[in-house]
Each structure stands twice: as C-alpha cells, then as structure tokens.
JSON list of C-alpha atoms in Angstrom, two decimals:
[
{"chain": "P", "resi": 95, "resn": "MET", "atom": "CA", "xyz": [1.42, 46.84, -2.91]},
{"chain": "P", "resi": 96, "resn": "LYS", "atom": "CA", "xyz": [3.97, 44.07, -1.92]},
{"chain": "P", "resi": 97, "resn": "ILE", "atom": "CA", "xyz": [7.08, 45.61, -3.60]},
{"chain": "P", "resi": 98, "resn": "PHE", "atom": "CA", "xyz": [6.11, 48.65, -2.49]},
{"chain": "P", "resi": 99, "resn": "THR", "atom": "CA", "xyz": [6.08, 48.11, 0.99]},
{"chain": "P", "resi": 100, "resn": "ASN", "atom": "CA", "xyz": [8.76, 46.06, 0.74]},
{"chain": "P", "resi": 101, "resn": "VAL", "atom": "CA", "xyz": [11.18, 49.45, -1.05]},
{"chain": "P", "resi": 102, "resn": "LEU", "atom": "CA", "xyz": [9.97, 51.33, 1.90]},
{"chain": "P", "resi": 103, "resn": "LEU", "atom": "CA", "xyz": [10.78, 49.27, 4.48]},
{"chain": "P", "resi": 104, "resn": "GLY", "atom": "CA", "xyz": [14.38, 49.34, 2.82]},
{"chain": "P", "resi": 105, "resn": "ILE", "atom": "CA", "xyz": [14.39, 53.02, 2.43]},
{"chain": "P", "resi": 106, "resn": "ALA", "atom": "CA", "xyz": [13.46, 52.74, 6.52]},
{"chain": "P", "resi": 107, "resn": "LEU", "atom": "CA", "xyz": [15.89, 50.56, 7.35]},
{"chain": "P", "resi": 108, "resn": "ALA", "atom": "CA", "xyz": [18.52, 52.55, 5.26]},
{"chain": "P", "resi": 109, "resn": "MET", "atom": "CA", "xyz": [17.70, 55.85, 6.84]},
{"chain": "P", "resi": 110, "resn": "VAL", "atom": "CA", "xyz": [17.74, 54.12, 10.53]},
{"chain": "P", "resi": 111, "resn": "ILE", "atom": "CA", "xyz": [21.61, 52.93, 9.62]},
{"chain": "P", "resi": 112, "resn": "PHE", "atom": "CA", "xyz": [22.53, 56.05, 8.02]},
{"chain": "P", "resi": 113, "resn": "ASN", "atom": "CA", "xyz": [21.61, 58.23, 10.91]},
{"chain": "P", "resi": 114, "resn": "ILE", "atom": "CA", "xyz": [23.07, 55.56, 13.40]},
{"chain": "P", "resi": 115, "resn": "THR", "atom": "CA", "xyz": [26.68, 56.80, 11.51]},
{"chain": "P", "resi": 116, "resn": "ILE", "atom": "CA", "xyz": [26.01, 60.26, 12.23]},
{"chain": "P", "resi": 117, "resn": "LEU", "atom": "CA", "xyz": [25.64, 60.09, 15.79]},
{"chain": "P", "resi": 118, "resn": "ASP", "atom": "CA", "xyz": [28.32, 61.22, 18.13]},
{"chain": "P", "resi": 119, "resn": "PHE", "atom": "CA", "xyz": [28.54, 58.88, 21.14]},
{"chain": "P", "resi": 120, "resn": "ASN", "atom": "CA", "xyz": [30.55, 61.15, 22.96]},
{"chain": "P", "resi": 121, "resn": "ASN", "atom": "CA", "xyz": [28.03, 63.83, 22.99]},
{"chain": "P", "resi": 122, "resn": "LEU", "atom": "CA", "xyz": [24.73, 62.05, 22.07]},
{"chain": "P", "resi": 123, "resn": "PHE", "atom": "CA", "xyz": [22.46, 65.00, 23.09]},
{"chain": "P", "resi": 124, "resn": "GLY", "atom": "CA", "xyz": [24.63, 67.76, 21.19]},
{"chain": "P", "resi": 125, "resn": "GLU", "atom": "CA", "xyz": [23.58, 69.60, 18.44]},
{"chain": "P", "resi": 126, "resn": "LYS", "atom": "CA", "xyz": [24.21, 67.39, 15.33]},
{"chain": "P", "resi": 127, "resn": "SER", "atom": "CA", "xyz": [23.30, 63.89, 17.82]},
{"chain": "P", "resi": 128, "resn": "ILE", "atom": "CA", "xyz": [19.78, 65.07, 18.80]},
{"chain": "P", "resi": 129, "resn": "VAL", "atom": "CA", "xyz": [18.76, 65.32, 14.95]},
{"chain": "P", "resi": 130, "resn": "ALA", "atom": "CA", "xyz": [20.51, 62.16, 14.20]},
{"chain": "P", "resi": 131, "resn": "LEU", "atom": "CA", "xyz": [19.18, 60.39, 17.22]},
{"chain": "P", "resi": 132, "resn": "ILE", "atom": "CA", "xyz": [15.20, 61.73, 16.24]},
{"chain": "P", "resi": 133, "resn": "GLY", "atom": "CA", "xyz": [16.04, 60.35, 12.72]},
{"chain": "P", "resi": 134, "resn": "VAL", "atom": "CA", "xyz": [16.64, 57.17, 14.32]},
{"chain": "P", "resi": 135, "resn": "VAL", "atom": "CA", "xyz": [13.59, 56.96, 16.52]},
{"chain": "P", "resi": 136, "resn": "ALA", "atom": "CA", "xyz": [11.44, 58.20, 13.53]},
{"chain": "P", "resi": 137, "resn": "SER", "atom": "CA", "xyz": [12.76, 55.17, 11.09]},
{"chain": "P", "resi": 138, "resn": "PHE", "atom": "CA", "xyz": [12.51, 52.95, 13.39]},
{"chain": "P", "resi": 139, "resn": "CYS", "atom": "CA", "xyz": [8.68, 53.20, 14.30]},
{"chain": "P", "resi": 140, "resn": "ALA", "atom": "CA", "xyz": [8.16, 53.65, 10.27]},
{"chain": "P", "resi": 141, "resn": "VAL", "atom": "CA", "xyz": [9.72, 50.25, 10.19]},
{"chain": "P", "resi": 142, "resn": "CYS", "atom": "CA", "xyz": [7.42, 48.94, 12.82]},
{"chain": "P", "resi": 143, "resn": "VAL", "atom": "CA", "xyz": [4.53, 50.41, 11.13]},
{"chain": "P", "resi": 144, "resn": "LEU", "atom": "CA", "xyz": [5.47, 48.76, 7.79]},
{"chain": "P", "resi": 145, "resn": "VAL", "atom": "CA", "xyz": [6.05, 45.43, 9.79]},
{"chain": "P", "resi": 146, "resn": "ILE", "atom": "CA", "xyz": [2.50, 45.51, 11.60]},
{"chain": "P", "resi": 147, "resn": "PHE", "atom": "CA", "xyz": [1.16, 46.52, 7.69]},
{"chain": "P", "resi": 148, "resn": "LYS", "atom": "CA", "xyz": [2.58, 43.89, 6.20]},
{"chain": "P", "resi": 149, "resn": "LEU", "atom": "CA", "xyz": [1.71, 41.10, 8.87]},
{"chain": "P", "resi": 150, "resn": "SER", "atom": "CA", "xyz": [-2.03, 42.55, 8.61]},
{"chain": "P", "resi": 151, "resn": "LYS", "atom": "CA", "xyz": [-1.87, 41.66, 5.17]},
{"chain": "P", "resi": 152, "resn": "MET", "atom": "CA", "xyz": [-0.39, 38.40, 5.26]},
{"chain": "P", "resi": 153, "resn": "ILE", "atom": "CA", "xyz": [-3.56, 37.36, 8.18]},
{"chain": "P", "resi": 154, "resn": "VAL", "atom": "CA", "xyz": [-6.29, 38.88, 5.57]},
{"chain": "P", "resi": 155, "resn": "GLU", "atom": "CA", "xyz": [-4.69, 36.98, 2.57]},
{"chain": "P", "resi": 156, "resn": "LYS", "atom": "CA", "xyz": [-4.62, 33.79, 4.72]},
{"chain": "P", "resi": 157, "resn": "ASN", "atom": "CA", "xyz": [-8.04, 34.60, 6.18]},
{"chain": "P", "resi": 158, "resn": "LYS", "atom": "CA", "xyz": [-9.51, 34.77, 2.47]},
{"chain": "P", "resi": 159, "resn": "GLY", "atom": "CA", "xyz": [-8.61, 31.43, 1.73]},
{"chain": "P", "resi": 160, "resn": "ARG", "atom": "CA", "xyz": [-10.57, 30.24, 4.69]},
{"chain": "P", "resi": 161, "resn": "SER", "atom": "CA", "xyz": [-14.02, 31.87, 3.17]}
]
C-alpha cells in the first residue's frame, strides 16, 4: 500500500509540474490556460488527499504499537 500511494503521489506531483509548464502567464484565463489551471488545482488537491492519507496511516501504525 505504501508503494501504491507513493506512486500516486509522484504522478500527482508530475501532473502539477506538467500543467504549470502549459500555463500562459500573460493570458492566465485564456482557453488553454484555464484547462491547465484546473489541472494544477485538481492535482494539488490529489496531493493533499494523498498526504493526509499517508499521515493517517502513520498514526494508525503508531497506535497499533500502543495497544
């Protein structure tokens, strides 16, 4: 499960970087840039969800040792 979440996290980070390269900063709300902007926001949300998931798994593992 750790490998799977790490792979997904890597893909999401790669999508953020890729979509940032597509952005046209002179016309940020243009036709192409708005799609890339939505991709950046969606990928960043995926990164946040995956980090929260990894942290919750770490907390569960830590609590298993106490019981």
